[in-house]
mmCIF file of C-alpha atoms in Angstrom:
data_model
loop_
_atom_site.group_PDB
_atom_site.id
_atom_site.type_symbol
_atom_site.label_atom_id
_atom_site.label_comp_id
_atom_site.label_asym_id
_atom_site.label_seq_id
_atom_site.Cartn_x
_atom_site.Cartn_y
_atom_site.Cartn_z
ATOM 1 C CA MET A 2 163.690 128.027 -130.124
ATOM 2 C CA SER A 3 164.147 128.121 -133.907
ATOM 3 C CA GLN A 4 162.695 130.263 -136.675
ATOM 4 C CA ALA A 5 160.178 128.516 -138.908
ATOM 5 C CA PRO A 6 160.009 129.142 -142.710
ATOM 6 C CA HIS A 7 156.977 131.415 -142.451
ATOM 7 C CA GLY A 8 158.201 133.468 -139.469
ATOM 8 C CA ARG A 9 156.665 131.295 -136.778
ATOM 9 C CA VAL A 10 158.833 130.313 -133.860
ATOM 10 C CA HIS A 11 158.896 126.669 -132.713
ATOM 11 C CA THR A 12 160.805 124.816 -130.052
ATOM 12 C CA ILE A 13 163.579 122.391 -130.871
ATOM 13 C CA PHE A 14 162.688 120.001 -128.055
ATOM 14 C CA HIS A 15 158.971 119.334 -128.489
ATOM 15 C CA ASP A 16 158.425 116.418 -130.885
ATOM 16 C CA THR A 17 154.922 116.481 -132.413
ATOM 17 C CA ARG A 18 155.232 113.195 -134.302
ATOM 18 C CA ASP A 19 152.982 110.286 -133.401
ATOM 19 C CA PHE A 20 155.925 107.900 -133.477
ATOM 20 C CA THR A 21 159.539 108.657 -132.627
ATOM 21 C CA PRO A 22 162.562 106.349 -132.856
ATOM 22 C CA PHE A 23 163.652 107.157 -129.286
ATOM 23 C CA ARG A 24 163.314 104.995 -126.231
ATOM 24 C CA GLY A 25 163.823 106.033 -122.606
ATOM 25 C CA GLY A 26 167.047 107.951 -121.889
ATOM 26 C CA HIS A 27 169.687 106.892 -119.345
ATOM 27 C CA VAL A 28 171.887 108.878 -117.067
ATOM 28 C CA ARG A 29 175.182 107.098 -116.973
ATOM 29 C CA THR A 30 177.091 106.755 -113.686
ATOM 30 C CA PRO A 31 180.122 104.618 -112.807
ATOM 31 C CA VAL A 32 177.861 102.217 -110.828
ATOM 32 C CA ARG A 33 175.170 102.133 -113.448
ATOM 33 C CA GLY A 34 177.733 101.535 -116.172
ATOM 34 C CA LEU A 35 179.088 98.598 -114.229
ATOM 35 C CA THR A 36 175.673 97.064 -113.619
ATOM 36 C CA ASP A 37 174.595 97.678 -117.197
ATOM 37 C CA GLY A 38 177.700 95.905 -118.426
ATOM 38 C CA VAL A 39 177.088 92.884 -116.182
ATOM 39 C CA GLY A 40 173.390 92.832 -117.145
ATOM 40 C CA GLY A 41 174.330 93.053 -120.809
ATOM 41 C CA VAL A 42 176.699 90.135 -120.550
ATOM 42 C CA LEU A 43 174.102 88.032 -118.714
ATOM 43 C CA SER A 44 171.356 88.842 -121.174
ATOM 44 C CA GLY A 45 173.741 88.090 -124.039
ATOM 45 C CA VAL A 46 174.598 84.706 -122.581
ATOM 46 C CA LEU A 47 170.920 83.910 -121.932
ATOM 47 C CA SER A 48 169.814 85.017 -125.397
ATOM 48 C CA GLY A 49 172.776 83.430 -127.181
ATOM 49 C CA ARG A 50 173.902 86.744 -128.764
ATOM 50 C CA ASP A 51 177.368 88.227 -128.703
ATOM 51 C CA GLN A 52 177.260 91.714 -127.152
ATOM 52 C CA ALA A 53 179.805 92.904 -129.737
ATOM 53 C CA ARG A 54 177.183 92.408 -132.443
ATOM 54 C CA ILE A 55 174.812 95.131 -133.454
ATOM 55 C CA SER A 56 171.991 95.552 -130.935
ATOM 56 C CA VAL A 57 168.348 94.744 -131.720
ATOM 57 C CA VAL A 58 165.103 95.201 -129.865
ATOM 58 C CA GLY A 59 163.607 91.763 -129.210
ATOM 59 C CA SER A 60 164.661 88.873 -131.428
ATOM 60 C CA VAL A 61 166.501 89.066 -134.766
ATOM 61 C CA PRO A 62 163.988 89.360 -137.618
ATOM 62 C CA ARG A 63 163.621 86.210 -139.682
ATOM 63 C CA LEU A 64 164.862 86.257 -143.271
ATOM 64 C CA ARG A 65 162.217 85.719 -145.909
ATOM 65 C CA MET A 66 162.398 82.452 -147.832
ATOM 66 C CA LEU A 67 162.608 83.988 -151.345
ATOM 67 C CA SER A 68 165.096 86.712 -150.502
ATOM 68 C CA SER A 69 167.787 87.658 -153.023
ATOM 69 C CA LYS A 70 171.416 86.675 -152.605
ATOM 70 C CA PRO A 71 172.534 90.206 -151.578
ATOM 71 C CA ALA A 72 169.715 90.346 -149.033
ATOM 72 C CA LYS A 73 170.763 86.964 -147.510
ATOM 73 C CA ALA A 74 174.426 88.065 -147.354
ATOM 74 C CA MET A 75 173.441 91.433 -145.800
ATOM 75 C CA HIS A 76 171.195 89.787 -143.193
ATOM 76 C CA ASP A 77 173.972 87.481 -142.178
ATOM 77 C CA ALA A 78 176.545 90.277 -142.024
ATOM 78 C CA VAL A 79 174.297 92.598 -139.968
ATOM 79 C CA PHE A 80 172.939 90.191 -137.389
ATOM 80 C CA THR A 81 175.658 87.504 -136.959
ATOM 81 C CA SER A 82 178.949 89.380 -137.503
ATOM 82 C CA THR A 83 180.916 91.583 -135.127
ATOM 83 C CA GLU A 84 183.328 92.911 -137.746
ATOM 84 C CA PRO A 85 182.511 96.078 -139.783
ATOM 85 C CA GLU A 86 184.931 94.847 -142.460
ATOM 86 C CA ARG A 87 182.482 92.168 -143.485
ATOM 87 C CA LEU A 88 179.853 94.791 -144.297
ATOM 88 C CA LEU A 89 182.378 96.870 -146.176
ATOM 89 C CA ALA A 90 183.371 93.862 -148.274
ATOM 90 C CA LEU A 91 179.714 93.264 -149.047
ATOM 91 C CA GLY A 92 179.326 96.870 -150.150
ATOM 92 C CA ARG A 93 182.224 96.488 -152.580
ATOM 93 C CA MET A 94 180.666 93.279 -153.933
ATOM 94 C CA TYR A 95 177.218 94.916 -154.425
ATOM 95 C CA PRO A 96 177.652 98.660 -155.240
ATOM 96 C CA GLY A 97 173.903 99.311 -154.945
ATOM 97 C CA TRP A 98 174.116 98.281 -151.273
ATOM 98 C CA ALA A 99 177.329 100.206 -150.506
ATOM 99 C CA GLY A 100 175.587 103.160 -148.804
ATOM 100 C CA LEU A 101 173.602 100.967 -146.468
ATOM 101 C CA CYS A 102 176.665 98.786 -145.722
ATOM 102 C CA LEU A 103 178.700 101.880 -144.819
ATOM 103 C CA VAL A 104 176.042 103.277 -142.475
ATOM 104 C CA VAL A 105 175.465 100.035 -140.622
ATOM 105 C CA SER A 106 179.228 99.350 -140.328
ATOM 106 C CA GLY A 107 179.600 102.943 -139.037
ATOM 107 C CA LEU A 108 176.956 102.275 -136.347
ATOM 108 C CA LEU A 109 178.703 99.023 -135.392
ATOM 109 C CA THR A 110 182.073 100.799 -135.189
ATOM 110 C CA TYR A 111 180.421 103.525 -133.090
ATOM 111 C CA LYS A 112 179.186 100.866 -130.656
ATOM 112 C CA HIS A 113 182.782 99.564 -130.342
ATOM 113 C CA GLY A 114 183.997 103.113 -129.494
ATOM 114 C CA GLY A 115 185.892 103.862 -132.707
ATOM 115 C CA TYR A 116 184.706 107.408 -133.148
ATOM 116 C CA LEU A 117 187.139 108.599 -135.834
ATOM 117 C CA ARG A 118 186.475 105.596 -138.118
ATOM 118 C CA ALA A 119 182.772 105.626 -137.368
ATOM 119 C CA SER A 120 182.519 109.306 -138.414
ATOM 120 C CA GLU A 121 184.226 108.520 -141.692
ATOM 121 C CA LEU A 122 182.013 105.542 -142.439
ATOM 122 C CA LEU A 123 178.769 107.336 -141.488
ATOM 123 C CA GLN A 124 179.620 110.424 -143.587
ATOM 124 C CA ARG A 125 180.524 108.261 -146.636
ATOM 125 C CA GLY A 126 177.335 106.211 -146.183
ATOM 126 C CA LEU A 127 175.134 109.320 -146.034
ATOM 127 C CA THR A 128 176.542 110.575 -149.335
ATOM 128 C CA THR A 129 176.267 107.189 -151.178
ATOM 129 C CA ARG A 130 173.004 106.387 -152.893
ATOM 130 C CA ILE A 131 171.444 102.905 -152.502
ATOM 131 C CA ASP A 132 169.232 101.003 -154.880
ATOM 132 C CA ASP A 133 165.602 99.975 -154.337
ATOM 133 C CA ASP A 134 166.503 96.490 -153.034
ATOM 134 C CA ALA A 135 168.767 97.907 -150.343
ATOM 135 C CA SER A 136 166.098 100.431 -149.363
ATOM 136 C CA GLN A 137 163.476 97.673 -149.078
ATOM 137 C CA PHE A 138 165.829 95.575 -146.947
ATOM 138 C CA SER A 139 166.370 98.555 -144.656
ATOM 139 C CA SER A 140 162.633 99.097 -144.110
ATOM 140 C CA ILE A 141 161.896 95.360 -143.532
ATOM 141 C CA TYR A 142 164.779 94.209 -141.387
ATOM 142 C CA LEU A 143 166.583 97.186 -139.776
ATOM 143 C CA GLY A 144 163.603 98.656 -137.906
ATOM 144 C CA GLN A 145 164.580 96.706 -134.787
ATOM 145 C CA VAL A 146 168.254 97.761 -134.815
ATOM 146 C CA VAL A 147 168.942 100.045 -131.872
ATOM 147 C CA THR A 148 171.956 102.255 -131.146
ATOM 148 C CA ARG A 149 172.772 103.775 -127.758
ATOM 149 C CA VAL A 150 173.870 107.295 -128.506
ATOM 150 C CA GLU A 151 175.413 109.775 -126.094
ATOM 151 C CA VAL A 152 173.568 113.026 -126.751
ATOM 152 C CA ALA A 153 175.141 114.917 -123.857
ATOM 153 C CA GLU A 154 177.690 114.247 -121.153
ATOM 154 C CA ARG A 155 176.596 111.016 -119.369
ATOM 155 C CA ILE A 156 173.213 111.067 -121.153
ATOM 156 C CA GLU A 157 172.550 108.120 -123.474
ATOM 157 C CA VAL A 158 169.445 107.479 -125.540
ATOM 158 C CA PRO A 159 168.608 104.223 -127.349
ATOM 159 C CA VAL A 160 167.579 105.160 -130.868
ATOM 160 C CA LEU A 161 166.009 102.802 -133.411
ATOM 161 C CA PHE A 162 167.621 102.709 -136.857
ATOM 162 C CA SER A 163 166.593 105.937 -138.511
ATOM 163 C CA GLU A 164 167.871 109.283 -139.710
ATOM 164 C CA GLU A 165 168.142 110.368 -136.084
ATOM 165 C CA SER A 166 170.302 107.357 -135.019
ATOM 166 C CA VAL A 167 172.804 108.047 -137.824
ATOM 167 C CA PHE A 168 173.057 111.835 -137.369
ATOM 168 C CA LEU A 169 173.119 111.728 -133.567
ATOM 169 C CA ALA A 170 175.871 109.092 -133.631
ATOM 170 C CA LEU A 171 177.810 111.172 -136.131
ATOM 171 C CA SER A 172 177.402 114.268 -134.019
ATOM 172 C CA HIS A 173 178.734 112.469 -130.961
ATOM 173 C CA CYS A 174 181.738 111.177 -132.915
ATOM 174 C CA LEU A 175 182.518 114.703 -134.091
ATOM 175 C CA ARG A 176 182.217 116.060 -130.525
ATOM 176 C CA GLU A 177 184.658 113.428 -129.307
ATOM 177 C CA MET A 178 187.046 114.557 -132.026
ATOM 178 C CA GLY A 179 186.723 118.217 -130.955
ATOM 179 C CA MET A 180 184.916 119.269 -134.149
ATOM 180 C CA MET A 181 182.132 121.163 -132.448
ATOM 181 C CA GLU A 182 180.992 123.212 -135.470
ATOM 182 C CA ALA A 183 180.552 120.076 -137.562
ATOM 183 C CA ALA A 184 178.844 118.303 -134.595
ATOM 184 C CA LEU A 185 176.305 121.104 -134.356
ATOM 185 C CA GLU A 186 175.779 121.154 -138.129
ATOM 186 C CA ALA A 187 175.028 117.377 -138.082
ATOM 187 C CA VAL A 188 171.965 117.800 -135.894
ATOM 188 C CA VAL A 189 170.563 121.103 -136.983
ATOM 189 C CA GLY A 190 168.363 119.546 -139.668
ATOM 190 C CA LEU A 191 166.796 116.816 -137.491
ATOM 191 C CA PRO A 192 163.119 116.962 -136.441
ATOM 192 C CA PRO A 193 162.442 118.527 -133.022
ATOM 193 C CA SER A 194 163.030 116.143 -130.096
ATOM 194 C CA LEU A 195 164.659 116.169 -126.676
ATOM 195 C CA PRO A 196 167.602 113.967 -127.806
ATOM 196 C CA SER A 197 168.394 116.115 -130.803
ATOM 197 C CA ALA A 198 167.938 119.283 -128.734
ATOM 198 C CA LEU A 199 170.435 117.922 -126.170
ATOM 199 C CA ALA A 200 172.980 117.156 -128.828
ATOM 200 C CA ARG A 201 172.442 120.529 -130.436
ATOM 201 C CA CYS A 202 172.733 122.544 -127.223
ATOM 202 C CA THR A 203 175.723 120.516 -126.017
ATOM 203 C CA ALA A 204 177.662 121.503 -129.177
ATOM 204 C CA ALA A 205 176.439 125.101 -129.057
ATOM 205 C CA TYR A 206 177.435 125.468 -125.411
ATOM 206 C CA SER A 207 180.935 124.189 -126.152
ATOM 207 C CA LEU A 208 181.152 126.777 -128.942
ATOM 208 C CA GLY A 209 180.181 129.607 -126.522
ATOM 209 C CA ARG A 210 176.842 130.231 -128.334
ATOM 210 C CA HIS A 211 175.030 130.779 -125.091
ATOM 211 C CA ARG A 212 172.438 133.155 -126.565
ATOM 212 C CA ASP A 213 171.317 130.396 -128.950
ATOM 213 C CA VAL A 214 171.072 127.872 -126.153
ATOM 214 C CA VAL A 215 168.858 130.160 -124.125
ATOM 215 C CA LEU A 216 166.589 130.937 -127.099
ATOM 216 C CA TRP A 217 166.293 127.223 -128.109
ATOM 217 C CA THR A 218 165.295 126.129 -124.610
ATOM 218 C CA GLU A 219 162.779 128.900 -123.821
ATOM 219 C CA GLY A 220 159.696 127.534 -122.052
ATOM 220 C CA LEU A 221 161.223 124.134 -121.254
ATOM 221 C CA LEU A 222 159.904 122.297 -118.194
ATOM 222 C CA ASN A 223 161.356 119.342 -116.269
ATOM 223 C CA THR A 224 159.207 116.413 -117.398
ATOM 224 C CA ASP A 225 161.873 113.692 -117.498
ATOM 225 C CA ASP A 226 165.635 113.254 -117.142
ATOM 226 C CA LEU A 227 166.312 114.343 -120.727
ATOM 227 C CA SER A 228 164.542 117.693 -120.154
ATOM 228 C CA ALA A 229 166.287 118.081 -116.802
ATOM 229 C CA ALA A 230 169.688 117.621 -118.503
ATOM 230 C CA LEU A 231 168.729 120.191 -121.098
ATOM 231 C CA LEU A 232 167.721 122.635 -118.339
ATOM 232 C CA LEU A 233 171.158 122.218 -116.796
ATOM 233 C CA ILE A 234 172.751 123.290 -120.094
ATOM 234 C CA ARG A 235 170.351 126.232 -120.211
ATOM 235 C CA ALA A 236 171.291 127.298 -116.684
ATOM 236 C CA ARG A 237 174.966 127.106 -117.491
ATOM 237 C CA SER A 238 174.548 129.245 -120.566
ATOM 238 C CA GLN A 239 172.567 131.835 -118.586
ATOM 239 C CA ARG A 240 175.292 131.871 -115.934
ATOM 240 C CA ALA A 241 177.900 132.444 -118.659
ATOM 241 C CA ARG A 242 175.848 135.403 -119.883
ATOM 242 C CA GLY A 243 175.612 136.811 -116.363
ATOM 243 C CA ASP A 244 171.811 136.259 -116.084
ATOM 244 C CA VAL A 245 171.901 134.904 -112.514
ATOM 245 C CA ASP A 246 168.173 135.079 -111.801
ATOM 246 C CA SER A 247 167.242 133.096 -114.914
ATOM 247 C CA ALA A 248 169.950 130.543 -114.176
ATOM 248 C CA GLN A 249 168.573 130.123 -110.638
ATOM 249 C CA ALA A 250 165.048 129.641 -112.070
ATOM 250 C CA ALA A 251 166.319 126.900 -114.442
ATOM 251 C CA LEU A 252 168.112 125.091 -111.619
ATOM 252 C CA LYS A 253 165.024 125.382 -109.428
ATOM 253 C CA GLU A 254 163.004 123.665 -112.207
ATOM 254 C CA VAL A 255 165.556 120.839 -112.315
ATOM 255 C CA LEU A 256 165.152 120.306 -108.588
ATOM 256 C CA ARG A 257 161.339 120.639 -108.633
ATOM 257 C CA ARG A 258 160.567 117.140 -109.851
ATOM 258 C CA ARG A 259 161.293 114.636 -107.158
ATOM 259 C CA LYS A 260 161.926 111.695 -109.516
ATOM 260 C CA THR A 261 164.715 113.532 -111.364
ATOM 261 C CA SER A 262 167.901 111.437 -111.503
ATOM 262 C CA LEU A 263 170.043 111.896 -108.354
ATOM 263 C CA VAL A 264 173.047 112.618 -110.591
ATOM 264 C CA LEU A 265 171.257 115.531 -112.295
ATOM 265 C CA ARG A 266 169.976 116.838 -108.942
ATOM 266 C CA ASN A 267 173.504 116.832 -107.583
ATOM 267 C CA ASP A 268 174.703 118.683 -110.678
ATOM 268 C CA ALA A 269 171.974 121.267 -110.132
ATOM 269 C CA MET A 270 173.018 121.732 -106.483
ATOM 270 C CA THR A 271 176.614 122.123 -107.518
ATOM 271 C CA ASP A 272 175.638 124.772 -110.089
ATOM 272 C CA ARG A 273 173.601 126.647 -107.496
ATOM 273 C CA ALA A 274 176.616 126.744 -105.225
ATOM 274 C CA LEU A 275 178.810 128.048 -108.102
ATOM 275 C CA LEU A 276 176.261 130.821 -108.740
ATOM 276 C CA ALA A 277 176.379 131.782 -105.038
ATOM 277 C CA LEU A 278 180.180 131.935 -105.247
ATOM 278 C CA ASP A 279 179.989 134.095 -108.380
ATOM 279 C CA GLN A 280 177.868 136.574 -106.436
ATOM 280 C CA GLY A 281 180.136 136.548 -103.382
ATOM 281 C CA ARG A 282 177.555 134.946 -101.176
ATOM 282 C CA ARG A 283 178.227 132.652 -98.194
ATOM 283 C CA THR A 284 174.800 130.999 -98.443
ATOM 284 C CA LEU A 285 172.091 130.673 -101.079
ATOM 285 C CA THR A 286 169.694 133.082 -99.410
ATOM 286 C CA PRO A 287 168.898 136.374 -101.237
ATOM 287 C CA TRP A 288 170.173 138.545 -98.331
ATOM 288 C CA ALA A 289 173.526 136.721 -98.000
ATOM 289 C CA ARG A 290 175.361 138.770 -100.590
ATOM 290 C CA LYS A 291 177.800 140.953 -98.749
ATOM 291 C CA PRO A 292 180.680 143.130 -99.934
ATOM 292 C CA ALA A 293 184.148 142.065 -98.893
ATOM 293 C CA PRO A 294 185.338 143.841 -95.707
ATOM 294 C CA ALA A 295 187.662 146.793 -96.168
ATOM 295 C CA GLU A 296 190.528 145.155 -94.278
ATOM 296 C CA GLU A 297 190.328 142.129 -96.666
ATOM 297 C CA LEU A 298 190.554 144.437 -99.684
ATOM 298 C CA GLU A 299 193.555 146.252 -98.169
ATOM 299 C CA THR A 300 195.322 142.950 -97.514
ATOM 300 C CA LEU A 301 194.731 141.855 -101.089
ATOM 301 C CA GLU A 302 196.175 145.129 -102.363
ATOM 302 C CA VAL A 303 199.300 144.657 -100.255
ATOM 303 C CA ILE A 304 199.746 141.140 -101.597
ATOM 304 C CA ARG A 305 199.427 142.375 -105.134
ATOM 305 C CA LYS A 306 202.029 145.145 -104.587
ATOM 306 C CA ASP A 307 204.425 142.729 -102.903
ATOM 307 C CA ALA A 308 204.161 140.289 -105.785
ATOM 308 C CA GLU A 309 204.823 143.085 -108.304
ATOM 309 C CA MET A 310 207.914 144.322 -106.415
ATOM 310 C CA ARG A 311 209.324 140.770 -106.233
ATOM 311 C CA ARG A 312 208.827 140.356 -110.007
ATOM 312 C CA LEU A 313 210.669 143.606 -110.702
ATOM 313 C CA TRP A 314 213.550 142.593 -108.354
ATOM 314 C CA GLU A 315 213.879 139.225 -110.059
ATOM 315 C CA ASN A 316 214.054 140.863 -113.476
ATOM 316 C CA ASP A 317 216.849 143.234 -112.307
ATOM 317 C CA PHE A 318 218.789 140.308 -110.781
ATOM 318 C CA ARG A 319 218.637 138.327 -114.043
ATOM 319 C CA GLN A 320 219.914 141.349 -115.994
ATOM 320 C CA LEU A 321 222.874 141.840 -113.587
ATOM 321 C CA GLY A 322 223.719 138.137 -113.956
ATOM 322 C CA GLY A 323 223.849 138.391 -117.737
ATOM 323 C CA GLU A 324 220.868 136.121 -118.355
#
């Protein structure tokens, strides 16, 4: 949860907008990644589009007949080129379009997996103003551009060209580079939504800000795979804080919905087993927690003493040998 300007508390995962730029999320697995790749190649061949180009929903929007020269060059660079350098050259040629060229080239570089360069391009694009012609081009032609962004481990969300697509991609780039504070800062200002909440809590969990993760996800229910993934992060933060009962409740909610991704259900079962081990249980039943037998404790104490004596003997031996 997050504090609103007037003292009200609101969730970071419940999007109240009538329209959001997000499409259905995907849980990536090795098998799914393979089939997605094959399917992408086949669809690219059938549609005549190179899969290295920037992705669009449906067909490429047609260019208007009376478009300006920069608009024609930009349309060609965005929808027919696979090289970010072409967009960068266009930005140098038309300074009023430079910010838009940097952002789109950053998203294309992100698609190719160049996280360091993509982060640099996206950050420069966000701080470069564009003129009215470039802004109009963006609203007319880039609405169908879609970017598959990894908002959490193995969780990808296709995002239409928008503020969210740019900042979520930037946040993922920064996470890949180990810059967790900057990754969290990149998504803090986004409107509430499950994808932005996932990116936010993923960075906060990596930073050890478990209290924030628990507060931000209060009241969350398992309604789809994105919310299930967010509940897993919540359960892990609660486990890190030692709140075993609340962690168990979050994992139970992940397992409640039958159509939850098998990968996420398996993760929840693994986390339940880890909770049981933390408590010294042999099963997951409430009455299975038993203290270690006295003879086991005595054996452990003897092992510890023996290891300590051996360490002291080795130190004395080294001193006698002049080491």
